[in-house]
Coordinates of C-alpha atoms in Angstrom, one line a residue:
M11 CA -88.9 -168.7 192.4
S12 CA -87.3 -171.0 195.1
D13 CA -83.9 -170.9 193.2
S14 CA -83.9 -167.0 193.2
L15 CA -84.8 -167.0 196.9
Y16 CA -81.9 -169.4 197.7
L17 CA -79.5 -167.2 195.7
V18 CA -80.6 -164.2 197.7
L19 CA -80.2 -166.0 200.9
W20 CA -76.8 -167.4 199.8
R21 CA -75.4 -164.1 198.7
G22 CA -76.8 -162.5 201.9
G23 CA -74.9 -165.1 203.9
F24 CA -78.0 -166.3 205.6
V25 CA -77.4 -169.9 204.5
N26 CA -74.0 -169.9 206.4
V27 CA -75.7 -168.3 209.3
A28 CA -78.2 -171.0 209.4
T29 CA -75.6 -173.7 209.1
I30 CA -73.5 -172.4 212.0
A31 CA -76.6 -171.8 214.1
R32 CA -77.8 -175.4 213.5
R33 CA -74.3 -176.7 214.5
E34 CA -74.4 -174.7 217.7
L35 CA -77.9 -175.8 218.5
L36 CA -77.1 -179.5 217.9
S37 CA -73.9 -179.1 219.9
L38 CA -75.8 -177.8 223.0
G39 CA -78.8 -180.0 222.4
L40 CA -76.7 -183.2 222.2
S41 CA -74.3 -182.5 225.1
P42 CA -75.2 -183.2 228.7
A43 CA -73.7 -179.9 229.7
G44 CA -76.3 -178.0 227.7
W45 CA -79.2 -179.8 229.5
V46 CA -77.6 -179.4 232.8
A47 CA -77.3 -175.7 232.2
A48 CA -81.0 -175.7 231.2
A49 CA -82.0 -177.6 234.3
A50 CA -79.8 -175.2 236.3
M51 CA -81.9 -172.3 234.9
I52 CA -85.3 -173.9 235.3
V53 CA -85.0 -175.5 238.8
P54 CA -84.2 -172.2 240.7
V55 CA -86.8 -170.3 238.8
S56 CA -89.3 -173.1 239.8
A57 CA -88.1 -173.1 243.4
F58 CA -88.0 -169.3 244.0
G59 CA -90.6 -168.1 241.4
F60 CA -93.4 -170.6 241.2
L61 CA -93.4 -173.0 244.1
P62 CA -93.8 -170.4 246.8
E63 CA -97.0 -169.0 245.3
F64 CA -98.2 -172.5 244.5
I65 CA -97.6 -173.8 248.0
G66 CA -99.1 -170.7 249.5
R67 CA -102.2 -171.1 247.3
Q68 CA -101.8 -167.5 246.1
L69 CA -101.4 -168.8 242.5
G70 CA -102.5 -166.2 240.1
Q71 CA -99.8 -164.6 238.1
M72 CA -96.4 -165.3 236.5
D73 CA -94.8 -162.1 238.0
Q74 CA -92.6 -164.1 240.5
V75 CA -91.4 -166.5 237.7
F76 CA -90.4 -163.6 235.5
A77 CA -88.8 -161.7 238.4
A78 CA -86.5 -164.7 239.2
F79 CA -85.1 -165.1 235.7
P80 CA -82.6 -162.1 235.5
L81 CA -80.6 -163.3 238.5
V82 CA -80.6 -166.9 237.3
L83 CA -79.6 -165.9 233.8
T84 CA -76.5 -164.1 235.1
L85 CA -75.4 -167.4 236.6
V86 CA -76.5 -169.8 233.9
V87 CA -75.9 -168.1 230.6
P88 CA -72.1 -168.2 230.9
F89 CA -72.4 -172.0 230.8
Y90 CA -74.2 -171.7 227.5
T91 CA -71.7 -169.2 226.0
M92 CA -68.3 -169.9 227.5
R93 CA -67.2 -172.3 224.9
L94 CA -68.6 -170.6 221.8
I95 CA -65.5 -168.9 220.4
A96 CA -63.0 -169.8 223.2
A97 CA -63.1 -173.6 222.7
E98 CA -62.8 -173.1 218.9
W99 CA -59.8 -171.0 219.5
R100 CA -58.2 -173.4 221.9
E101 CA -58.9 -176.5 219.7
G102 CA -57.6 -174.8 216.7
T103 CA -60.8 -175.0 214.8
L104 CA -61.5 -171.3 214.7
E105 CA -58.9 -170.7 212.1
L106 CA -60.5 -173.4 210.0
L107 CA -63.9 -171.7 210.5
L108 CA -62.6 -168.3 209.6
T109 CA -60.7 -169.5 206.6
A110 CA -63.9 -171.1 205.3
P111 CA -66.0 -169.1 202.8
V112 CA -67.8 -167.4 205.7
R113 CA -67.6 -163.8 206.9
D114 CA -67.0 -162.8 210.6
W115 CA -70.5 -161.6 211.1
E116 CA -72.0 -164.8 209.7
V117 CA -69.9 -166.8 212.4
V118 CA -71.0 -164.5 215.2
L119 CA -74.6 -164.2 214.2
G120 CA -74.8 -168.0 213.7
K121 CA -73.4 -168.8 217.0
W122 CA -75.6 -166.3 218.7
L123 CA -78.7 -167.6 217.0
G124 CA -77.8 -171.2 217.9
V125 CA -77.5 -170.5 221.6
V126 CA -80.6 -168.2 221.5
A127 CA -82.5 -171.1 220.0
F128 CA -81.4 -173.5 222.8
Y129 CA -82.3 -170.8 225.3
L130 CA -85.8 -170.5 223.9
T131 CA -86.1 -174.2 224.1
S132 CA -85.1 -174.1 227.7
I133 CA -87.6 -171.5 228.7
T134 CA -90.5 -173.2 226.9
F135 CA -90.6 -175.5 229.9
T136 CA -92.0 -172.6 231.9
G137 CA -95.0 -172.6 229.7
F138 CA -96.3 -175.5 232.0
Y139 CA -96.5 -172.9 234.8
V140 CA -98.9 -170.9 232.6
L141 CA -101.1 -174.0 232.0
L142 CA -101.0 -174.9 235.7
I143 CA -102.1 -171.3 236.7
A144 CA -104.7 -171.2 233.9
A145 CA -106.1 -174.6 235.1
H146 CA -106.1 -173.5 238.7
L147 CA -107.9 -170.3 238.1
G148 CA -110.5 -172.0 236.0
G149 CA -113.6 -169.8 236.2
E150 CA -112.6 -167.8 239.2
A151 CA -110.4 -165.2 237.5
V152 CA -108.8 -164.5 234.3
L153 CA -105.1 -164.9 233.8
D154 CA -103.6 -161.6 232.5
W155 CA -102.4 -162.8 229.1
G156 CA -100.9 -159.4 228.3
A157 CA -98.6 -159.6 231.2
V158 CA -97.8 -163.3 230.2
W159 CA -96.8 -162.4 226.7
A160 CA -94.9 -159.2 227.8
G161 CA -93.0 -161.3 230.3
Y162 CA -92.0 -163.8 227.8
A163 CA -91.0 -161.0 225.3
G164 CA -88.9 -159.6 228.2
L165 CA -87.2 -163.1 228.8
I166 CA -86.4 -163.4 225.1
L167 CA -84.9 -159.9 225.0
I168 CA -82.9 -160.2 228.2
G169 CA -81.7 -163.8 227.3
G170 CA -80.6 -162.5 223.9
F171 CA -78.6 -159.7 225.5
F172 CA -77.0 -161.9 228.1
I173 CA -76.1 -164.4 225.4
A174 CA -74.5 -161.5 223.3
V175 CA -72.5 -160.4 226.2
G176 CA -71.4 -163.9 226.9
L177 CA -70.4 -164.4 223.2
L178 CA -68.3 -161.2 223.4
A179 CA -66.6 -162.5 226.6
S180 CA -65.9 -165.8 224.8
T181 CA -64.1 -163.9 222.0
L182 CA -61.8 -162.3 224.5
S183 CA -60.1 -165.3 225.9
S184 CA -58.9 -168.7 224.7
N185 CA -59.8 -170.2 228.1
S186 CA -63.4 -171.4 228.0
V187 CA -63.8 -170.9 231.8
L188 CA -62.7 -167.3 231.6
G189 CA -64.5 -166.6 228.3

């Protein structure tokens, strides 16, 4: 059974996608630039979304945290994506990658999934805000879990969209800063 599943995944290209995604995730996870970009995303969201309510003792919802993310993502996601294709093109490794037995869509999807996985790792740190809010509310009120889950679903969708746009921009230029 497992051999036939592997063959289906291999023929479908998903093994190649997973390999490329793992490579991108490790590349971001092991580089200081990836973690600096993650901190550059979390610190402003904390400063403008969470701390004002926490200091003002009006702690009760995650609305301000979720509202701060789109602006911060427009500034931070390019740091995640600017080197995806452009750096490979500049260093000459893109030709090696494309002449390997992988299809173009496998390269694009693998790189996108790798960055999305790192982005999801980055936003999991905001889960501490949910825990702090829930602990603060205690028995006084109930945290609106539907709004929290919807907010995180929105963060995943908007992050995936911004990463896709950044990946597109990276394919248009061999310069990492422009792409």
